[in-house]
Amino acid sequence: MKLAGITALFASLAAAVSVDLNQRASPLAVAIKVVENSVVQATVTNNGKTPLKVLQAAAKVPFDGLRLQIATSGLTEDAFKTINPGQTISVSWDVAEVHDLSAGGAFDLLTTGTLSYAEADSTELTGTVAFTSNVVTASIDGTAASNVRRAFHDNVKRTIVQSDCTSTKLTATRTGESNCRAFAAAASTAALSGPAAKMVEYFKSSTTATRNTVAGVFNKVATECGSTTSGVSKTYCSDVLSSCSSGVLAYTLPSSSLIVNCPLYFSALPAVTSTCHAQDQATCTLHETTHLSQIKGTTDQGGCYGYSCVQSLTASQNLNHADTYALFANALFLSRL
């Protein structure tokens, strides 16, 4: 029996009433089932007594494919879908697009992640709640799964040949890469020899092993962001995979080393922020770069964004969490001003 763990970014969650979901059982029940071969359907049911507003950004995204970066402020009402008490919403995706199931046979599938939520009458994210689905067994036709994966990646290759970063978007992208390099270089030095308290604050540890791991990631980021004409990834300014929905700043497809800056990256983010733990183009680029398999292959822990969520993670989760690296770099930059 083989296990294919699917980390799900269903959505960021905005509660329609003021409750502390970190201290109570989640009102959401998540269940998955196999529809056909490698096609899986997930359902989310609101078992609570009040409506929930769910961010729709991830509704069309393969669970372990794209890594979305969601804005943590300035979200608008049209980014959310209300799930009423007792209502169920569903989403289907083909696991074979983003997992190599060509060997065929029996696979156990599950989805697990973290949802962000906001207070009543607000679209500002203020906390997180974790979820885990049931486990289902899929009997996979390896040949069919291989064809699905090949078709998906061939489509990506046909799409990304565009040279679409032009004019002001090209300037912003180049500036974002340059600032990403500077932030990462400074963060690498701080990780190796900076205050232990900062390492503990963001990574829950200041051991030599942790320092070396974090510094190594930042060194790779600095190298990758150090050139706009070479490196392991390609960055695009148009929505080549149709995933720049409301609230999405950027996304990465690690399996194709592809990064996309969405329209919101250019319209909502400053080049560099002067506010601690706020988002900007520099740390957004750094965040996405850590997702690349050749850099660290970080995840978003299912949808964990912002300082409060970073604080809720374990040390091992922080080491593999994109926003932890981005917020550490942001804090180090601002401390030098």
mmCIF file of C-alpha atoms in Angstrom:
data_model
loop_
_atom_site.group_PDB
_atom_site.id
_atom_site.type_symbol
_atom_site.label_atom_id
_atom_site.label_comp_id
_atom_site.label_asym_id
_atom_site.label_seq_id
_atom_site.Cartn_x
_atom_site.Cartn_y
_atom_site.Cartn_z
ATOM 1 C CA MET A 1 0.000 0.000 0.000
ATOM 2 C CA LYS A 2 1.396 3.398 -1.020
ATOM 3 C CA LEU A 3 0.485 6.667 0.655
ATOM 4 C CA ALA A 4 -0.123 9.856 -1.291
ATOM 5 C CA GLY A 5 -0.566 12.674 1.202
ATOM 6 C CA ILE A 6 -2.415 15.632 -0.312
ATOM 7 C CA THR A 7 -1.975 18.860 1.615
ATOM 8 C CA ALA A 8 -5.086 20.903 0.948
ATOM 9 C CA LEU A 9 -5.394 24.621 0.640
ATOM 10 C CA PHE A 10 -9.187 24.744 0.482
ATOM 11 C CA ALA A 11 -9.403 28.404 1.318
ATOM 12 C CA SER A 12 -8.801 31.022 3.920
ATOM 13 C CA LEU A 13 -11.745 31.046 6.268
ATOM 14 C CA ALA A 14 -13.642 34.099 7.513
ATOM 15 C CA ALA A 15 -16.049 33.379 10.344
ATOM 16 C CA ALA A 16 -19.371 35.173 10.258
ATOM 17 C CA VAL A 17 -19.388 35.316 14.054
ATOM 18 C CA SER A 18 -16.629 36.142 16.504
ATOM 19 C CA VAL A 19 -15.327 32.827 17.837
ATOM 20 C CA ASP A 20 -11.890 31.517 18.706
ATOM 21 C CA LEU A 21 -11.633 28.499 16.439
ATOM 22 C CA ASN A 22 -8.188 27.694 17.842
ATOM 23 C CA GLN A 23 -9.849 26.847 21.146
ATOM 24 C CA ARG A 24 -12.934 25.031 19.868
ATOM 25 C CA ALA A 25 -13.761 22.145 17.592
ATOM 26 C CA SER A 26 -13.868 23.188 13.954
ATOM 27 C CA PRO A 27 -17.383 23.641 12.533
ATOM 28 C CA LEU A 28 -16.120 22.263 9.208
ATOM 29 C CA ALA A 29 -16.177 18.588 8.269
ATOM 30 C CA VAL A 30 -13.957 17.634 5.329
ATOM 31 C CA ALA A 31 -14.479 14.366 3.461
ATOM 32 C CA ILE A 32 -12.947 13.006 0.272
ATOM 33 C CA LYS A 33 -13.925 10.234 -2.125
ATOM 34 C CA VAL A 34 -12.563 8.751 -5.335
ATOM 35 C CA VAL A 35 -14.719 9.632 -8.339
ATOM 36 C CA GLU A 36 -12.845 7.846 -11.122
ATOM 37 C CA ASN A 37 -9.298 6.452 -11.218
ATOM 38 C CA SER A 38 -7.184 9.422 -10.005
ATOM 39 C CA VAL A 39 -10.014 11.983 -9.838
ATOM 40 C CA VAL A 40 -10.895 12.890 -6.242
ATOM 41 C CA GLN A 41 -13.765 14.957 -4.853
ATOM 42 C CA ALA A 42 -13.631 16.761 -1.524
ATOM 43 C CA THR A 43 -16.650 18.108 0.325
ATOM 44 C CA VAL A 44 -16.674 20.719 3.065
ATOM 45 C CA THR A 45 -19.740 20.848 5.304
ATOM 46 C CA ASN A 46 -20.521 23.586 7.787
ATOM 47 C CA ASN A 47 -21.733 21.747 10.882
ATOM 48 C CA GLY A 48 -21.845 24.935 12.908
ATOM 49 C CA LYS A 49 -24.829 27.074 13.811
ATOM 50 C CA THR A 50 -23.747 30.185 11.918
ATOM 51 C CA PRO A 51 -22.699 30.953 8.315
ATOM 52 C CA LEU A 52 -19.034 30.882 7.329
ATOM 53 C CA LYS A 53 -17.460 32.993 4.586
ATOM 54 C CA VAL A 54 -14.902 30.907 2.701
ATOM 55 C CA LEU A 55 -12.217 32.433 0.517
ATOM 56 C CA GLN A 56 -12.753 31.076 -2.978
ATOM 57 C CA ALA A 57 -9.122 31.389 -4.121
ATOM 58 C CA ALA A 58 -8.307 27.700 -3.876
ATOM 59 C CA ALA A 59 -11.554 26.242 -5.130
ATOM 60 C CA LYS A 60 -10.118 25.511 -8.591
ATOM 61 C CA VAL A 61 -6.598 24.522 -7.582
ATOM 62 C CA PRO A 62 -5.098 21.009 -7.347
ATOM 63 C CA PHE A 63 -4.355 20.470 -3.680
ATOM 64 C CA ASP A 64 -0.680 19.593 -3.916
ATOM 65 C CA GLY A 65 0.041 21.410 -7.152
ATOM 66 C CA LEU A 66 0.106 25.180 -6.990
ATOM 67 C CA ARG A 67 1.370 27.031 -3.936
ATOM 68 C CA LEU A 68 -0.783 30.141 -3.626
ATOM 69 C CA GLN A 69 0.243 33.205 -1.674
ATOM 70 C CA ILE A 70 -2.838 34.921 -0.303
ATOM 71 C CA ALA A 71 -3.016 38.565 0.728
ATOM 72 C CA THR A 72 -3.344 38.862 4.503
ATOM 73 C CA SER A 73 -5.006 42.275 4.360
ATOM 74 C CA GLY A 74 -7.190 44.245 1.994
ATOM 75 C CA LEU A 75 -9.322 41.249 1.009
ATOM 76 C CA THR A 76 -12.702 42.161 -0.462
ATOM 77 C CA GLU A 77 -16.115 40.578 0.008
ATOM 78 C CA ASP A 78 -16.101 39.120 -3.501
ATOM 79 C CA ALA A 79 -13.183 36.909 -2.454
ATOM 80 C CA PHE A 80 -15.472 34.932 -0.143
ATOM 81 C CA LYS A 81 -18.281 32.423 -0.479
ATOM 82 C CA THR A 82 -20.722 31.974 2.386
ATOM 83 C CA ILE A 83 -21.390 28.420 3.566
ATOM 84 C CA ASN A 84 -24.615 28.304 5.526
ATOM 85 C CA PRO A 85 -25.210 25.913 8.444
ATOM 86 C CA GLY A 86 -25.709 22.410 7.068
ATOM 87 C CA GLN A 87 -24.569 23.424 3.576
ATOM 88 C CA THR A 88 -21.889 21.445 1.727
ATOM 89 C CA ILE A 89 -19.571 22.688 -1.003
ATOM 90 C CA SER A 90 -17.399 20.421 -3.120
ATOM 91 C CA VAL A 91 -14.354 20.561 -5.356
ATOM 92 C CA SER A 92 -12.841 17.917 -7.620
ATOM 93 C CA TRP A 93 -9.310 17.554 -8.934
ATOM 94 C CA ASP A 94 -7.110 14.950 -10.577
ATOM 95 C CA VAL A 95 -4.408 13.768 -8.193
ATOM 96 C CA ALA A 96 -2.334 12.447 -11.103
ATOM 97 C CA GLU A 97 -1.690 15.959 -12.424
ATOM 98 C CA VAL A 98 0.602 16.750 -9.522
ATOM 99 C CA HIS A 99 1.651 13.329 -8.205
ATOM 100 C CA ASP A 100 3.522 10.644 -10.100
ATOM 101 C CA LEU A 101 1.138 7.680 -9.880
ATOM 102 C CA SER A 102 2.470 5.932 -12.978
ATOM 103 C CA ALA A 103 3.369 2.816 -10.956
ATOM 104 C CA GLY A 104 -0.341 2.174 -10.478
ATOM 105 C CA GLY A 105 -1.870 0.045 -7.766
ATOM 106 C CA ALA A 106 -3.479 0.959 -4.451
ATOM 107 C CA PHE A 107 -2.893 4.408 -2.954
ATOM 108 C CA ASP A 108 -4.233 5.778 0.326
ATOM 109 C CA LEU A 109 -5.317 9.404 -0.047
ATOM 110 C CA LEU A 110 -6.086 12.050 2.531
ATOM 111 C CA THR A 111 -6.155 15.819 2.725
ATOM 112 C CA THR A 112 -4.967 17.900 5.638
ATOM 113 C CA GLY A 113 -4.343 21.586 6.090
ATOM 114 C CA THR A 114 -4.951 24.820 7.945
ATOM 115 C CA LEU A 115 -7.682 27.361 7.247
ATOM 116 C CA SER A 116 -7.389 31.041 8.082
ATOM 117 C CA TYR A 117 -10.391 32.970 9.360
ATOM 118 C CA ALA A 118 -11.515 36.487 10.258
ATOM 119 C CA GLU A 119 -13.760 38.101 12.825
ATOM 120 C CA ALA A 120 -17.414 38.939 12.207
ATOM 121 C CA ASP A 121 -18.109 41.721 9.698
ATOM 122 C CA SER A 122 -14.474 41.702 8.611
ATOM 123 C CA THR A 123 -12.336 40.313 5.817
ATOM 124 C CA GLU A 124 -9.086 40.643 7.782
ATOM 125 C CA LEU A 125 -7.603 37.242 8.643
ATOM 126 C CA THR A 126 -7.068 36.844 12.379
ATOM 127 C CA GLY A 127 -6.499 33.155 13.156
ATOM 128 C CA THR A 128 -6.278 29.592 11.905
ATOM 129 C CA VAL A 129 -7.974 26.235 12.356
ATOM 130 C CA ALA A 130 -6.560 22.872 11.278
ATOM 131 C CA PHE A 131 -8.457 20.046 9.575
ATOM 132 C CA THR A 132 -7.868 16.481 8.401
ATOM 133 C CA SER A 133 -10.100 14.423 6.152
ATOM 134 C CA ASN A 134 -10.856 10.735 6.076
ATOM 135 C CA VAL A 135 -8.512 8.322 4.284
ATOM 136 C CA VAL A 136 -9.717 6.691 1.063
ATOM 137 C CA THR A 137 -8.048 3.998 -1.016
ATOM 138 C CA ALA A 138 -7.807 4.492 -4.768
ATOM 139 C CA SER A 139 -6.996 1.720 -7.220
ATOM 140 C CA ILE A 140 -4.955 3.607 -9.806
ATOM 141 C CA ASP A 141 -4.521 2.701 -13.462
ATOM 142 C CA GLY A 142 -0.866 3.720 -13.816
ATOM 143 C CA THR A 143 -0.974 4.206 -17.583
ATOM 144 C CA ALA A 144 -4.003 6.491 -17.407
ATOM 145 C CA ALA A 145 -2.473 8.433 -14.512
ATOM 146 C CA SER A 146 0.776 8.864 -16.440
ATOM 147 C CA ASN A 147 -1.134 10.256 -19.425
ATOM 148 C CA VAL A 148 -2.938 12.760 -17.192
ATOM 149 C CA ARG A 149 0.336 13.970 -15.688
ATOM 150 C CA ARG A 150 2.031 14.246 -19.084
ATOM 151 C CA ALA A 151 -0.876 16.227 -20.552
ATOM 152 C CA PHE A 152 -0.877 18.619 -17.590
ATOM 153 C CA HIS A 153 2.853 19.318 -17.767
ATOM 154 C CA ASP A 154 2.889 19.519 -21.561
ATOM 155 C CA ASN A 155 0.234 22.215 -21.290
ATOM 156 C CA VAL A 156 2.391 24.114 -18.803
ATOM 157 C CA LYS A 157 5.375 23.910 -21.144
ATOM 158 C CA ARG A 158 3.316 25.252 -24.045
ATOM 159 C CA THR A 159 1.998 28.095 -21.931
ATOM 160 C CA ILE A 160 5.129 29.388 -20.232
ATOM 161 C CA VAL A 161 7.048 30.226 -23.400
ATOM 162 C CA GLN A 162 5.469 33.694 -23.252
ATOM 163 C CA SER A 163 7.694 36.667 -22.474
ATOM 164 C CA ASP A 164 4.939 38.561 -20.749
ATOM 165 C CA CYS A 165 6.672 40.716 -18.136
ATOM 166 C CA THR A 166 6.855 44.082 -19.869
ATOM 167 C CA SER A 167 6.833 47.785 -19.021
ATOM 168 C CA THR A 168 6.022 48.571 -15.372
ATOM 169 C CA LYS A 169 5.455 44.887 -14.573
ATOM 170 C CA LEU A 170 8.948 44.069 -15.802
ATOM 171 C CA THR A 171 10.412 46.859 -13.675
ATOM 172 C CA ALA A 172 8.489 45.732 -10.582
ATOM 173 C CA THR A 173 9.469 42.099 -11.107
ATOM 174 C CA ARG A 174 13.153 42.964 -11.474
ATOM 175 C CA THR A 175 13.004 45.173 -8.386
ATOM 176 C CA GLY A 176 11.256 42.404 -6.464
ATOM 177 C CA GLU A 177 13.999 39.955 -7.421
ATOM 178 C CA SER A 178 16.740 42.407 -6.463
ATOM 179 C CA ASN A 179 15.179 43.156 -3.082
ATOM 180 C CA CYS A 180 14.552 39.449 -2.540
ATOM 181 C CA ARG A 181 18.281 38.818 -3.011
ATOM 182 C CA ALA A 182 19.219 41.552 -0.526
ATOM 183 C CA PHE A 183 16.679 40.377 2.061
ATOM 184 C CA ALA A 184 17.774 36.751 1.728
ATOM 185 C CA ALA A 185 21.481 37.574 2.008
ATOM 186 C CA ALA A 186 20.916 39.576 5.197
ATOM 187 C CA ALA A 187 18.635 36.883 6.615
ATOM 188 C CA SER A 188 21.235 34.202 5.927
ATOM 189 C CA THR A 189 23.842 36.101 7.934
ATOM 190 C CA ALA A 190 21.381 36.669 10.774
ATOM 191 C CA ALA A 191 20.394 33.008 10.781
ATOM 192 C CA LEU A 192 24.014 31.943 11.202
ATOM 193 C CA SER A 193 25.204 34.460 13.761
ATOM 194 C CA GLY A 194 22.330 36.753 14.737
ATOM 195 C CA PRO A 195 20.409 36.872 18.022
ATOM 196 C CA ALA A 196 19.153 33.513 19.221
ATOM 197 C CA ALA A 197 15.884 35.156 20.276
ATOM 198 C CA LYS A 198 14.984 35.949 16.661
ATOM 199 C CA MET A 199 15.590 32.360 15.588
ATOM 200 C CA VAL A 200 13.437 31.086 18.429
ATOM 201 C CA GLU A 201 10.706 33.626 17.649
ATOM 202 C CA TYR A 202 10.276 32.433 14.074
ATOM 203 C CA PHE A 203 11.775 28.930 13.920
ATOM 204 C CA LYS A 204 11.274 27.815 17.558
ATOM 205 C CA SER A 205 14.957 26.875 17.773
ATOM 206 C CA SER A 206 18.440 28.394 17.685
ATOM 207 C CA THR A 207 20.460 25.185 17.551
ATOM 208 C CA THR A 208 23.401 25.003 15.174
ATOM 209 C CA ALA A 209 21.514 22.543 12.987
ATOM 210 C CA THR A 210 18.516 24.875 12.688
ATOM 211 C CA ARG A 211 20.717 27.894 12.016
ATOM 212 C CA ASN A 212 22.589 26.037 9.268
ATOM 213 C CA THR A 213 19.374 24.818 7.642
ATOM 214 C CA VAL A 214 17.763 28.264 7.615
ATOM 215 C CA ALA A 215 20.937 29.994 6.425
ATOM 216 C CA GLY A 216 21.307 27.435 3.649
ATOM 217 C CA VAL A 217 17.787 28.106 2.394
ATOM 218 C CA PHE A 218 18.348 31.860 2.392
ATOM 219 C CA ASN A 219 21.658 31.412 0.542
ATOM 220 C CA LYS A 220 19.869 29.476 -2.194
ATOM 221 C CA VAL A 221 17.137 32.118 -2.352
ATOM 222 C CA ALA A 222 19.735 34.892 -2.663
ATOM 223 C CA THR A 223 21.390 33.070 -5.547
ATOM 224 C CA GLU A 224 18.089 32.418 -7.329
ATOM 225 C CA CYS A 225 16.889 36.007 -6.903
ATOM 226 C CA GLY A 226 20.301 37.359 -7.888
ATOM 227 C CA SER A 227 19.646 37.115 -11.621
ATOM 228 C CA THR A 228 16.623 37.716 -13.836
ATOM 229 C CA THR A 229 18.207 35.914 -16.784
ATOM 230 C CA SER A 230 19.405 32.669 -15.185
ATOM 231 C CA GLY A 231 18.498 30.274 -12.389
ATOM 232 C CA VAL A 232 16.248 27.260 -11.913
ATOM 233 C CA SER A 233 12.880 29.025 -12.246
ATOM 234 C CA LYS A 234 10.915 31.161 -14.677
ATOM 235 C CA THR A 235 8.753 34.061 -13.505
ATOM 236 C CA TYR A 236 5.666 35.245 -15.388
ATOM 237 C CA CYS A 237 3.383 38.236 -15.116
ATOM 238 C CA SER A 238 0.269 36.764 -16.725
ATOM 239 C CA ASP A 239 -1.996 34.132 -15.206
ATOM 240 C CA VAL A 240 -0.761 31.176 -17.262
ATOM 241 C CA LEU A 241 -2.527 28.576 -15.094
ATOM 242 C CA SER A 242 -5.736 30.572 -14.471
ATOM 243 C CA SER A 243 -5.230 30.704 -10.703
ATOM 244 C CA CYS A 244 -5.001 34.444 -9.952
ATOM 245 C CA SER A 245 -8.392 34.568 -8.268
ATOM 246 C CA SER A 246 -9.415 37.236 -5.782
ATOM 247 C CA GLY A 247 -6.908 37.621 -2.954
ATOM 248 C CA VAL A 248 -4.074 35.706 -4.659
ATOM 249 C CA LEU A 249 -0.800 37.657 -4.872
ATOM 250 C CA ALA A 250 1.332 35.041 -6.620
ATOM 251 C CA TYR A 251 1.660 31.303 -7.049
ATOM 252 C CA THR A 252 4.303 28.672 -7.703
ATOM 253 C CA LEU A 253 4.158 25.310 -9.438
ATOM 254 C CA PRO A 254 7.231 23.578 -7.963
ATOM 255 C CA SER A 255 7.059 20.607 -10.329
ATOM 256 C CA SER A 256 7.621 22.967 -13.274
ATOM 257 C CA SER A 257 9.789 25.562 -11.472
ATOM 258 C CA LEU A 258 7.247 28.192 -12.471
ATOM 259 C CA ILE A 259 6.373 31.359 -10.524
ATOM 260 C CA VAL A 260 3.538 33.704 -11.487
ATOM 261 C CA ASN A 261 3.074 37.230 -10.166
ATOM 262 C CA CYS A 262 -0.662 37.942 -10.204
ATOM 263 C CA PRO A 263 -2.218 41.371 -10.903
ATOM 264 C CA LEU A 264 -2.597 41.890 -7.134
ATOM 265 C CA TYR A 265 1.191 41.589 -6.728
ATOM 266 C CA PHE A 266 1.546 44.759 -8.797
ATOM 267 C CA SER A 267 -1.505 46.684 -7.576
ATOM 268 C CA ALA A 268 -1.627 45.916 -3.844
ATOM 269 C CA LEU A 269 1.977 45.491 -2.708
ATOM 270 C CA PRO A 270 4.680 48.126 -2.208
ATOM 271 C CA ALA A 271 8.185 47.254 -3.343
ATOM 272 C CA VAL A 272 9.278 47.203 0.316
ATOM 273 C CA THR A 273 7.068 47.770 3.344
ATOM 274 C CA SER A 274 8.003 49.779 6.424
ATOM 275 C CA THR A 275 5.544 47.822 8.582
ATOM 276 C CA CYS A 276 6.643 44.761 10.507
ATOM 277 C CA HIS A 277 5.029 41.546 9.237
ATOM 278 C CA ALA A 278 3.237 43.337 6.401
ATOM 279 C CA GLN A 279 3.460 41.988 2.866
ATOM 280 C CA ASP A 280 5.461 43.531 0.028
ATOM 281 C CA GLN A 281 6.872 42.523 -3.340
ATOM 282 C CA ALA A 282 10.291 41.701 -1.875
ATOM 283 C CA THR A 283 9.056 39.128 0.640
ATOM 284 C CA CYS A 284 6.332 37.854 -1.698
ATOM 285 C CA THR A 285 9.069 36.977 -4.193
ATOM 286 C CA LEU A 286 11.166 35.436 -1.409
ATOM 287 C CA HIS A 287 8.149 33.446 -0.181
ATOM 288 C CA GLU A 288 7.480 32.020 -3.646
ATOM 289 C CA THR A 289 11.147 31.237 -4.263
ATOM 290 C CA THR A 290 11.328 29.019 -1.164
ATOM 291 C CA HIS A 291 8.525 26.899 -2.682
ATOM 292 C CA LEU A 292 10.817 25.792 -5.506
ATOM 293 C CA SER A 293 11.944 22.189 -5.105
ATOM 294 C CA GLN A 294 15.541 23.180 -5.841
ATOM 295 C CA ILE A 295 15.515 25.766 -3.027
ATOM 296 C CA LYS A 296 13.598 24.169 -0.137
ATOM 297 C CA GLY A 297 10.246 22.941 -1.424
ATOM 298 C CA THR A 298 8.363 24.724 1.342
ATOM 299 C CA THR A 299 4.613 24.477 1.753
ATOM 300 C CA ASP A 300 2.027 26.888 3.139
ATOM 301 C CA GLN A 301 0.957 24.282 5.712
ATOM 302 C CA GLY A 302 -2.380 24.111 3.931
ATOM 303 C CA GLY A 303 -3.059 27.856 4.071
ATOM 304 C CA CYS A 304 -1.064 29.347 6.939
ATOM 305 C CA TYR A 305 -0.204 33.015 6.343
ATOM 306 C CA GLY A 306 0.904 35.841 8.616
ATOM 307 C CA TYR A 307 2.715 36.177 11.926
ATOM 308 C CA SER A 308 0.000 34.694 14.149
ATOM 309 C CA CYS A 309 -0.058 31.534 12.068
ATOM 310 C CA VAL A 310 3.744 31.309 12.072
ATOM 311 C CA GLN A 311 3.583 31.367 15.860
ATOM 312 C CA SER A 312 1.083 28.496 15.909
ATOM 313 C CA LEU A 313 3.334 26.069 14.011
ATOM 314 C CA THR A 314 5.815 23.571 15.418
ATOM 315 C CA ALA A 315 9.567 23.918 14.881
ATOM 316 C CA SER A 316 9.579 21.270 12.148
ATOM 317 C CA GLN A 317 6.662 22.963 10.387
ATOM 318 C CA ASN A 318 8.350 26.378 10.534
ATOM 319 C CA LEU A 319 11.438 24.951 8.827
ATOM 320 C CA ASN A 320 9.305 23.960 5.848
ATOM 321 C CA HIS A 321 6.934 26.946 5.815
ATOM 322 C CA ALA A 322 7.309 29.684 3.204
ATOM 323 C CA ASP A 323 5.831 32.546 5.225
ATOM 324 C CA THR A 324 8.127 31.820 8.177
ATOM 325 C CA TYR A 325 11.125 32.571 5.968
ATOM 326 C CA ALA A 326 9.441 35.651 4.478
ATOM 327 C CA LEU A 327 8.466 37.135 7.848
ATOM 328 C CA PHE A 328 11.891 36.428 9.366
ATOM 329 C CA ALA A 329 13.500 38.291 6.451
ATOM 330 C CA ASN A 330 11.013 41.155 6.815
ATOM 331 C CA ALA A 331 11.744 41.518 10.536
ATOM 332 C CA LEU A 332 15.507 41.433 9.969
ATOM 333 C CA PHE A 333 15.294 44.116 7.278
ATOM 334 C CA LEU A 334 13.199 46.456 9.422
ATOM 335 C CA SER A 335 15.481 45.989 12.437
ATOM 336 C CA ARG A 336 18.343 47.397 10.345
ATOM 337 C CA LEU A 337 16.500 50.616 9.441
#
